[in-house]
Each structure stands twice: as structure tokens, then as C-alpha cells.
Amino acid sequence: MNILITGGAGFIGSHVVRLFVNKYPDYRIINLDKLTYAGNLANLKDIEAKPNYKFVKMDICDFEGVMNLMQTEHIDGVIHLAAESHVDRSIKDPFTFAQTNVMGTLSLLQAAKAYWESLPEKYEGKRFYHISTDEVYGALAMTHPDGIEPPFTTKASSGEHHLAYGDKFFTEDLKYQPHSPYSAAKASSDHFVRAFHDTYGLPTIVTNCSNNYGPYQFPEKLIPLFINNIRHRKPLPVYGKGENVRDWLYVEDHARAIDTIFHRGNVAETYNIGGFNEWKNIDIVKVLIKTVDRLLGRKEGEDMDLITYVTDRAGHDLRYAIDSTKLQKELGWEPSLQFEEGIEKTVRWYLDNQAWLDNVTSGKYQDYYHDMYDKR
Ligand code: NAD
Ligand code: TYD
């Protein structure tokens, strides 16, 4: 198979590219990425010389370029991750989010449709897999019907018990209610993907995943930003009261889910991906402080006074919580890591890879592409 992975130089995309390049030596993996501020080829240093890997610098909005690439590389499958992904940026600059997330996705859909329809086998053996977020479902309440104070133990539709901050979860049949320009743009792109299946028969799959954490995440997102700030003893800007709840999944578990769904998921289906792992922001921040302090040989918890409550994010969604029962039951996927284990691994990775962090925070990483490719 020849697989086009978009956004492969970003956080999640780099883990997906690495997994596919290493696990499937018979596949050709083409990584298409514009290398925005969030794209960093240093994330892929360990696999960039592999014979089944190729990088192409391109904007997904460039329809002619994408169409040409699909033809010359004989693309059989698309795994689409390229997007603008940071909610705070979307509040400041919604146009870029609509452009990349909506128009870029439309450009890829049109190119896949036109190329595959030109082949004798048409859509046979082809797949367009769109990676989306749980944020399209909106926000959940933090309530229990009997008035019990969260967190409490609750039963998901799988029958298993989990600690939760509310009795409702995001399931695949929920209506979309995005609140931020980021989630509105992702919701719109999801609708286009489904419309291409329903209108033209394009073999599409959509997945909606919860918040990811792990190595190579751009340090503007909560976990890497705070690890870096604790390391430098800089203030930790907690939005509002830190009471918002997010559902966290280790990034390699998301990449494994993508592998499973790309190969065994049913066309036209939606799968939610998450590990039933809800945390209040402030509790995560405390775990991060203790972990960084301990690993740096400081007194555990001595950096608690870095916590700084700041003005809340506009339209800040209260709670996200994914019910991934469908994926677990139908395709047998399960998260492999407990959160405590994942956080320990993640903090260690950022502390052991300070050069990567320093490069990213200084903007130097953007020279890497020019050294690697332009000078060849
Ligand atoms: P990221 O911001 O780290 O990476 C995005 C990548 O896309 C970058 O490499 C960037 O250069 C590239 N890109 C951006 N605009 C482009 C364009 N116009 N053309 C080509 N490439 C472009 O994002 P991420 O956190 O890895 O998220 C990847 C995908 O997963 C996104 O679609 C996001 O909506 C989704 N998602 C993310 C999370 C999360 O917690 N990070 C959770 C669920 C779903
Ligand atoms: P983030 O990592 O931006 O992911 P998302 O907004 O997609 O969930 O933020 C995670 C949570 O942390 C979210 O509730 C906002 C909060 N947050 C802060 O309190 N301070 C920060 O500096 C950042 C970046 C996020």
C-alpha cells in the first residue's frame, strides 16, 4: 500500500508515521506537511532515512499539488491529521482554522475522489481516514442525577466502572455542538468527510479522540508547557479555577488505535477513542509539579507556588469525557498505559530531551527543514 499521512511532522502525526514506517516495511509512507510552527521534522529523525518513508513539504489546501502527488505516488489510503490544533490560537485567528481545517480537508477529499475515480478499480481497496477530536461534541456537565459530588464511580456502556466527573459521556451518536472556532472548524471538516461518503461513495472513516499527551507535543499545550515552565521555575497559567475536566490518552495509544481502525474499521463508521481517564486541570498540574520536582532532585511539591490563576479562556468547555466502548468491543482496542505511568514517561521524556524543547521554544527547529532538504 502507498499511504499518504498528512500532518506527519506534528505531535500525533509523527507517532503515526513512526508506527507505520516501522511496523509495515512493505508499505510506502508519504508524509505531507506544510511545516507550520507546529510541524517539526526533528520529531522524525529516527525514521527519516528508512527506504519506505518520504517527506513532502506541501499545503493541504494546494489542490493541484495534492492531486499530482496522489497520482505520482499511487496513493491507496489517506490518514488525515494535518490541522491547526490549538484552541487559544483559534480564538485569536479563526480564519486560518477555517482555511486549513475545512478548505484543506475539502481539497484532500476532492483530490482523493478525483484520483480514485480515474482508476479502473475505483474505490476498491481505498480508504480515506479523517482524524478528529472529541471537542466537536461540545461540553459535558459535571453532575450526577442523585446529586452526588464528583468525582464518582460510574458505569460506562461497556459495563465497566470508571471514575468520572459527570454521568454523561460522548458517544458516537451525539449531536455536534462545537463551541470554539477550532472545534467548529473540525466539526465542519467531519461533515464534509461524511458528505463525501454519502454523496460520492468515498470510503471514509472518522474518529474522534480525547486529549492526547506524550513526547513531541508542541509546548503551547497544557502538559508540555507546564513541564517546561516548572523546569525553568516560570509561572503556570491555570485558566479560571482549574476546575475544567479533560480526558487524557497517551499518544502512542492513539496511534495504535489509528492503526487498528485504518486496517479493520468499517467504512462510513465513526469511532470514539479514549481511555476513560478524566482529570481536573488543577489536579494534573499538581501531579506535574510533584513529578518534575522529584525527577529533578528538588523537594517534591516545592514548586507549588508557581501555580498562577489567570483569566479564563473565552468559551472554555467545562468537561470532555469519551465513551470508547464501541472501539473496545468491536475492534478490541484498549489503552495500554495507566495515566500515572504515562505521565511519568512523558515528564522523563521532556526532561531527557531538553535540546528538543529548547529548539522548539527558540524557534530554531524551523531551520532543520532547510538544513535537511533545501540544501540537498
Ligand atoms: P499539531 O498542531 O501538533 O500538528 C499539526 C501538523 O499539521 C503540523 O505538523 C503542521 O505543520 C501540519 N499542518 C498544519 N496546517 C497544514 C496545512 N495547511 N497543510 C499541511 N500541513 C499542515 O496537531 P496534533 O495535536 O498532532 O493533532 C493532529 C490531529 O489530531 C489534528 O487533526 C487534531 O485536530 C487531531 N486531534 C488532536 C488531539 C490532541 O490532543 N492533540 C486530540 C484529538 C484529535
Ligand atoms: P490544551 O492543552 O490547550 O487542550 P484543549 O484546549 O484542546 O483541551 O488545554 C487543556 C486544558 O488546560 C484546557 O482546559 C485549558 C487548560 N489550560 C490552562 O489552564 N492553561 C494553559 O496555559 C493552557 C495551554 C491550557
Coordinates of C-alpha atoms and ligand atoms in Angstrom, one line a residue:
M1 CA 0.0 0.0 0.0
N2 CA 1.0 3.6 -0.6
I3 CA -0.3 5.7 2.3
L4 CA -0.4 9.5 2.5
I5 CA -0.2 10.7 6.0
T6 CA -0.9 14.4 6.4
G7 CA 0.4 16.4 9.3
G8 CA 3.0 13.8 10.0
A9 CA 5.6 16.3 11.3
G10 CA 3.2 17.4 14.1
F11 CA 2.7 15.8 17.5
I12 CA 0.3 12.9 16.9
G13 CA 1.2 12.6 13.2
S14 CA 4.8 11.9 14.0
H15 CA 3.8 9.0 16.2
V16 CA 1.5 7.6 13.5
V17 CA 4.3 8.0 10.8
R18 CA 6.8 6.2 13.1
L19 CA 4.4 3.4 13.9
F20 CA 3.5 2.8 10.2
V21 CA 7.1 3.1 8.9
N22 CA 8.5 0.6 11.4
K23 CA 5.6 -1.8 11.5
Y24 CA 4.9 -2.0 7.8
P25 CA 8.2 -2.2 5.8
D26 CA 6.2 -3.2 2.7
Y27 CA 4.1 0.0 2.8
R28 CA 5.3 3.3 1.4
I29 CA 4.6 6.1 3.8
I30 CA 4.4 9.6 2.3
N31 CA 4.3 12.3 4.9
L32 CA 2.7 15.5 3.6
D33 CA 3.2 18.5 5.9
K34 CA 3.3 22.3 5.4
L35 CA 5.7 22.7 8.4
T36 CA 3.8 25.4 10.1
Y37 CA 5.1 26.5 13.5
A38 CA 3.7 23.1 14.8
G39 CA 5.5 20.9 12.3
N40 CA 9.0 19.8 13.2
L41 CA 10.9 17.2 11.2
A42 CA 13.2 16.6 14.2
N43 CA 10.3 14.6 15.5
L44 CA 11.0 12.0 12.9
K45 CA 14.8 11.9 13.0
D46 CA 14.9 8.2 13.9
I47 CA 13.0 7.1 10.8
E48 CA 13.8 9.7 8.1
A49 CA 16.4 7.5 6.4
K50 CA 14.1 4.5 6.1
P51 CA 13.6 3.3 2.5
N52 CA 9.8 3.2 2.9
Y53 CA 9.5 6.8 4.1
K54 CA 9.2 10.0 2.1
F55 CA 8.6 13.6 3.2
V56 CA 6.8 16.2 1.0
K57 CA 6.5 19.8 2.0
M58 CA 3.1 20.9 0.9
D59 CA 0.0 22.7 2.0
I60 CA -3.2 20.5 2.0
C61 CA -5.0 23.5 0.6
D62 CA -2.9 23.2 -2.6
F63 CA -5.4 21.0 -4.6
E64 CA -3.3 20.8 -7.7
G65 CA -0.2 19.8 -5.7
V66 CA -2.1 17.2 -3.7
M67 CA -3.8 15.7 -6.8
N68 CA -0.5 15.5 -8.6
L69 CA 1.1 13.8 -5.5
M70 CA -1.7 11.2 -5.3
Q71 CA -1.2 10.3 -9.0
T72 CA 2.6 10.1 -8.9
E73 CA 2.7 8.2 -5.7
H74 CA -0.3 5.9 -6.5
I75 CA -1.9 6.6 -3.1
D76 CA -4.2 3.9 -1.8
G77 CA -5.0 5.3 1.6
V78 CA -5.1 8.7 3.3
I79 CA -4.7 9.2 7.0
H80 CA -5.5 12.9 7.5
L81 CA -4.1 14.6 10.6
A82 CA -3.0 18.0 9.3
A83 CA -4.8 20.8 11.0
E84 CA -4.5 23.9 13.1
S85 CA -5.0 22.4 16.5
H86 CA -4.7 24.9 19.3
V87 CA -7.9 26.3 20.8
D88 CA -6.3 29.5 22.1
R89 CA -4.9 30.3 18.6
S90 CA -8.3 29.7 17.1
I91 CA -9.8 32.3 19.4
K92 CA -7.3 34.9 18.0
D93 CA -7.3 33.8 14.4
P94 CA -10.4 31.8 13.3
F95 CA -9.7 32.4 9.5
T96 CA -6.6 30.2 9.5
F97 CA -8.5 27.4 11.2
A98 CA -11.4 27.6 8.7
Q99 CA -8.8 27.7 5.8
T100 CA -6.7 24.7 6.9
N101 CA -9.2 22.5 8.7
V102 CA -12.2 23.0 6.4
M103 CA -10.8 24.0 3.0
G104 CA -7.7 21.9 3.4
T105 CA -9.8 18.8 4.2
L106 CA -12.1 19.6 1.2
S107 CA -9.1 19.8 -1.1
L108 CA -7.8 16.4 0.1
L109 CA -11.3 14.8 -0.3
Q110 CA -11.7 16.2 -3.8
A111 CA -8.2 15.0 -4.8
A112 CA -8.8 11.5 -3.4
K113 CA -12.2 11.3 -5.1
A114 CA -10.9 12.5 -8.5
Y115 CA -7.8 10.3 -8.4
W116 CA -9.5 7.1 -7.2
E117 CA -12.4 7.6 -9.6
S118 CA -9.9 7.7 -12.5
L119 CA -8.6 4.2 -11.7
P120 CA -10.1 1.0 -13.2
E121 CA -10.7 -0.4 -9.7
K122 CA -12.2 2.9 -8.5
Y123 CA -12.7 2.9 -4.7
E124 CA -11.9 -0.9 -4.3
G125 CA -9.2 -1.3 -1.6
K126 CA -9.1 2.5 -0.9
R127 CA -9.6 4.4 2.3
F128 CA -9.8 8.0 3.5
Y129 CA -9.4 8.2 7.2
H130 CA -10.0 11.5 8.9
I131 CA -8.7 12.2 12.4
S132 CA -10.9 14.4 14.5
T133 CA -11.5 15.4 18.1
D134 CA -14.0 14.9 20.9
E135 CA -14.3 18.7 21.1
V136 CA -16.9 18.6 18.3
Y137 CA -19.4 17.2 20.7
G138 CA -19.3 20.4 22.9
A139 CA -19.1 20.3 26.6
L140 CA -20.5 17.9 29.3
A141 CA -21.9 18.9 32.7
M142 CA -20.4 17.9 36.0
T143 CA -23.5 16.5 37.6
H144 CA -25.0 13.3 39.0
P145 CA -28.8 12.6 38.9
D146 CA -28.7 11.9 42.6
G147 CA -26.7 15.0 43.5
I148 CA -23.6 13.0 44.3
E149 CA -20.4 15.2 44.3
P150 CA -18.0 14.4 41.5
P151 CA -15.8 12.5 41.0
F152 CA -17.8 9.4 41.5
T153 CA -17.6 5.8 40.2
T154 CA -19.9 5.3 37.2
K155 CA -20.7 2.6 34.7
A156 CA -19.9 3.2 31.0
S157 CA -22.0 1.4 28.3
S158 CA -19.3 -1.3 28.3
G159 CA -20.5 -2.2 31.9
E160 CA -17.1 -1.3 33.3
H161 CA -16.7 1.1 36.2
H162 CA -14.8 4.3 35.9
L163 CA -14.1 7.4 37.9
A164 CA -16.0 10.3 36.3
Y165 CA -17.0 13.9 36.9
G166 CA -20.4 13.5 35.4
D167 CA -22.9 10.8 34.4
K168 CA -22.9 11.6 30.6
F169 CA -20.2 10.7 28.1
F170 CA -19.5 11.5 24.4
T171 CA -20.9 8.6 22.4
E172 CA -20.7 8.4 18.6
D173 CA -24.5 9.1 18.2
L174 CA -24.3 12.5 20.0
K175 CA -25.2 15.6 18.0
Y176 CA -22.3 18.0 17.3
Q177 CA -22.3 21.2 19.4
P178 CA -18.8 22.8 18.9
H179 CA -18.1 25.9 20.9
S180 CA -14.6 27.1 19.9
P181 CA -13.5 28.2 16.4
Y182 CA -11.1 25.2 16.5
S183 CA -13.9 22.7 17.2
A184 CA -16.3 24.4 14.8
A185 CA -13.8 24.0 12.0
K186 CA -13.1 20.4 12.9
A187 CA -16.8 19.7 13.1
S188 CA -17.3 21.2 9.6
S189 CA -14.5 19.1 8.2
D190 CA -16.1 16.0 9.7
H191 CA -19.3 16.9 8.0
F192 CA -17.6 17.2 4.7
V193 CA -15.9 13.8 5.1
R194 CA -19.3 12.1 5.8
A195 CA -20.9 14.1 2.9
F196 CA -18.2 12.7 0.5
H197 CA -19.2 9.2 1.6
D198 CA -22.9 9.8 1.4
T199 CA -22.8 11.7 -1.9
Y200 CA -20.0 10.0 -3.9
G201 CA -19.4 6.7 -2.1
L202 CA -15.8 7.8 -1.0
P203 CA -14.7 5.1 1.5
T204 CA -14.3 7.3 4.6
I205 CA -13.8 6.7 8.3
V206 CA -13.9 9.4 11.0
T207 CA -12.5 9.0 14.6
N208 CA -12.9 11.5 17.4
C209 CA -10.3 11.3 20.1
S210 CA -9.9 12.8 23.6
N211 CA -6.9 15.0 24.6
N212 CA -3.5 13.4 23.8
Y213 CA -0.3 13.7 25.8
G214 CA 3.2 12.3 25.4
P215 CA 6.6 13.1 23.7
Y216 CA 6.9 15.7 20.8
Q217 CA 3.8 17.8 21.8
F218 CA 4.3 21.5 21.0
P219 CA 4.8 23.3 24.3
E220 CA 1.9 25.6 23.9
K221 CA -0.5 22.8 25.1
L222 CA -1.0 22.3 28.8
I223 CA 1.2 19.3 29.7
P224 CA 4.5 20.2 27.8
L225 CA 4.1 23.9 28.5
F226 CA 3.8 23.3 32.2
I227 CA 6.6 20.7 32.4
N228 CA 8.9 23.3 30.7
N229 CA 7.7 26.1 32.9
I230 CA 8.3 24.1 36.1
R231 CA 11.7 23.2 34.9
H232 CA 12.5 26.9 34.4
R233 CA 10.5 27.9 37.5
K234 CA 8.2 30.1 35.4
P235 CA 4.6 30.8 36.4
L236 CA 2.0 28.2 35.5
P237 CA -1.0 30.0 34.0
V238 CA -4.1 28.0 35.1
Y239 CA -7.2 29.2 33.4
G240 CA -10.1 30.1 35.6
K241 CA -10.2 28.0 38.8
G242 CA -8.5 24.9 37.1
E243 CA -11.8 23.1 37.6
N244 CA -12.2 22.1 33.9
V245 CA -12.0 18.4 33.2
R246 CA -10.2 16.7 30.3
D247 CA -10.0 13.1 29.3
W248 CA -6.3 12.2 28.6
L249 CA -4.9 9.5 26.4
Y250 CA -1.2 8.6 25.8
V251 CA -0.3 9.5 22.2
E252 CA 1.1 6.1 21.3
D253 CA -2.3 4.5 22.3
H254 CA -4.0 6.9 19.9
A255 CA -1.5 5.9 17.2
R256 CA -2.2 2.2 17.8
A257 CA -6.0 2.9 17.6
I258 CA -5.4 4.6 14.3
D259 CA -3.5 1.6 13.0
T260 CA -6.3 -0.8 14.1
I261 CA -9.1 1.4 12.7
F262 CA -7.3 2.1 9.4
H263 CA -6.9 -1.7 8.8
R264 CA -10.1 -3.1 10.4
G265 CA -12.6 -0.3 10.9
N266 CA -15.8 -0.3 8.8
V267 CA -16.2 2.3 6.1
A268 CA -18.7 5.1 6.9
E269 CA -18.3 4.4 10.6
T270 CA -17.3 6.8 13.4
Y271 CA -15.3 5.5 16.4
N272 CA -14.6 7.5 19.6
I273 CA -11.1 7.0 21.0
G274 CA -10.4 7.5 24.7
G275 CA -9.2 5.7 27.8
F276 CA -11.9 6.7 30.5
N277 CA -9.3 8.9 32.1
E278 CA -10.8 12.2 33.4
W279 CA -8.7 14.7 35.3
K280 CA -9.4 18.2 36.6
N281 CA -6.7 20.6 35.2
I282 CA -5.5 21.6 38.6
D283 CA -5.0 18.0 39.7
I284 CA -2.9 17.4 36.6
V285 CA -0.9 20.5 37.4
K286 CA -0.1 19.2 40.9
V287 CA 0.9 15.8 39.6
L288 CA 3.2 17.5 37.0
I289 CA 4.8 19.7 39.7
K290 CA 5.5 16.7 42.0
T291 CA 6.8 14.6 39.2
V292 CA 9.2 17.3 37.7
D293 CA 10.4 18.2 41.2
R294 CA 11.1 14.6 42.1
L295 CA 12.9 13.8 38.8
L296 CA 15.0 17.0 39.0
G297 CA 16.0 16.1 42.6
R298 CA 14.1 19.0 44.1
K299 CA 11.9 18.6 47.2
E300 CA 8.6 17.1 45.9
G301 CA 6.0 19.8 45.7
E302 CA 8.4 22.7 46.4
D303 CA 7.2 24.4 43.1
M304 CA 3.5 24.5 44.0
D305 CA 3.7 28.3 44.4
L306 CA 4.3 28.6 40.6
I307 CA 0.5 28.0 40.2
T308 CA -1.0 31.2 38.9
Y309 CA -4.7 31.5 38.3
V310 CA -5.3 33.7 35.2
T311 CA -8.4 34.9 33.3
D312 CA -10.4 32.0 32.0
R313 CA -10.3 31.0 28.3
A314 CA -13.3 32.5 26.4
G315 CA -16.0 29.9 26.0
H316 CA -13.9 27.4 28.0
D317 CA -15.6 23.9 27.7
L318 CA -16.2 22.5 31.2
R319 CA -15.8 18.8 30.7
Y320 CA -14.8 16.3 28.0
A321 CA -15.3 12.6 28.5
I322 CA -15.2 9.9 25.8
D323 CA -17.0 6.6 25.8
S324 CA -14.9 4.4 23.6
T325 CA -16.9 1.2 24.2
K326 CA -17.7 0.8 20.5
L327 CA -14.0 0.7 19.6
Q328 CA -13.1 -1.5 22.5
K329 CA -15.9 -4.0 21.8
E330 CA -15.9 -4.1 18.0
L331 CA -12.2 -3.9 17.3
G332 CA -10.6 -5.0 20.6
W333 CA -8.5 -1.9 21.1
E334 CA -7.6 -0.9 24.7
P335 CA -5.3 1.8 26.1
S336 CA -2.0 0.2 27.2
L337 CA -0.9 2.7 29.9
Q338 CA -2.3 3.9 33.2
F339 CA -2.2 7.7 33.4
E340 CA 0.4 7.7 36.3
E341 CA 2.7 5.6 34.2
G342 CA 2.1 7.7 31.1
I343 CA 2.8 11.0 32.9
E344 CA 6.0 9.7 34.4
K345 CA 7.2 8.6 31.0
T346 CA 6.2 11.9 29.5
V347 CA 7.9 14.1 32.1
R348 CA 11.0 12.0 31.8
W349 CA 11.0 12.4 28.0
Y350 CA 10.8 16.2 28.2
L351 CA 13.5 16.4 30.8
D352 CA 15.7 14.0 28.9
N353 CA 15.1 15.9 25.6
Q354 CA 15.8 19.4 26.8
A355 CA 17.6 20.2 23.5
W356 CA 14.3 19.4 21.6
L357 CA 12.3 21.6 23.9
D358 CA 14.9 24.5 23.7
N359 CA 14.9 24.2 19.9
V360 CA 11.1 24.4 19.8
T361 CA 10.8 27.2 22.2
S362 CA 13.5 29.3 20.5
G363 CA 12.0 28.6 17.0
K364 CA 15.4 27.1 15.9
Y365 CA 13.7 23.8 14.8
Q366 CA 12.4 25.6 11.7
D367 CA 15.9 25.7 10.4
Y368 CA 16.0 21.9 10.4
Y369 CA 14.0 21.5 7.3
H370 CA 16.3 23.9 5.4
D371 CA 19.4 22.0 6.6
M372 CA 17.8 18.6 5.7
Y373 CA 16.0 19.4 2.4
D374 CA 16.7 22.8 0.8
K375 CA 20.5 22.3 0.9
R376 CA 20.4 18.8 -0.7
Ligands
NAD1 P1 -0.2 19.6 15.7 O1 -0.6 21.0 15.7 O2 0.9 19.1 16.7 O3 0.3 19.2 14.3 C1 -0.4 19.6 13.1 C2 0.5 19.3 11.9 O4 -0.2 19.7 10.7 C3 1.8 20.1 11.9 O5 2.9 19.3 11.5 C4 1.6 21.2 10.8 O6 2.8 21.6 10.2 C5 0.6 20.5 9.9 N1 -0.2 21.4 9.1 C6 -0.9 22.5 9.6 N2 -1.5 23.1 8.6 C7 -1.2 22.5 7.5 C8 -1.5 22.6 6.1 N3 -2.3 23.6 5.7 N4 -1.0 21.8 5.2 C9 -0.2 20.7 5.6 N5 0.1 20.5 6.8 C10 -0.4 21.4 7.8 O7 -1.5 18.8 15.9 P2 -1.8 17.4 16.7 O8 -2.0 17.7 18.1 O9 -0.7 16.4 16.3 O10 -3.2 17.0 16.1 C11 -3.2 16.2 14.9 C12 -4.7 15.9 14.5 O11 -5.3 15.2 15.6 C13 -5.5 17.2 14.3 O12 -6.3 17.0 13.2 C14 -6.2 17.4 15.6 O13 -7.5 18.1 15.3 C15 -6.5 16.0 16.0 N6 -6.6 15.7 17.4 C16 -5.7 16.2 18.3 C17 -5.8 15.9 19.7 C18 -4.8 16.4 20.7 O14 -5.0 16.2 21.9 N7 -3.6 17.0 20.3 C19 -6.9 15.2 20.1 C20 -7.8 14.7 19.2 C21 -7.7 15.0 17.8
TYD2 P1 -5.0 22.4 25.9 O1 -3.7 21.5 26.1 O2 -4.9 23.7 25.2 O3 -6.0 21.4 25.2 P2 -7.6 21.6 24.9 O4 -8.0 23.1 25.0 O5 -7.7 21.2 23.4 O6 -8.4 20.7 25.8 O7 -5.7 22.7 27.3 C1 -6.0 21.6 28.2 C2 -6.8 22.2 29.4 O8 -5.8 23.1 30.1 C3 -7.9 23.2 28.9 O9 -9.0 23.0 29.9 C4 -7.3 24.6 29.0 C5 -6.3 24.4 30.2 N1 -5.1 25.3 30.0 C6 -4.7 26.1 31.1 O10 -5.3 26.1 32.2 N2 -3.5 26.9 31.0 C7 -2.8 26.9 29.8 O11 -1.8 27.6 29.7 C8 -3.2 26.0 28.7 C9 -2.4 25.9 27.5 C10 -4.3 25.2 28.9

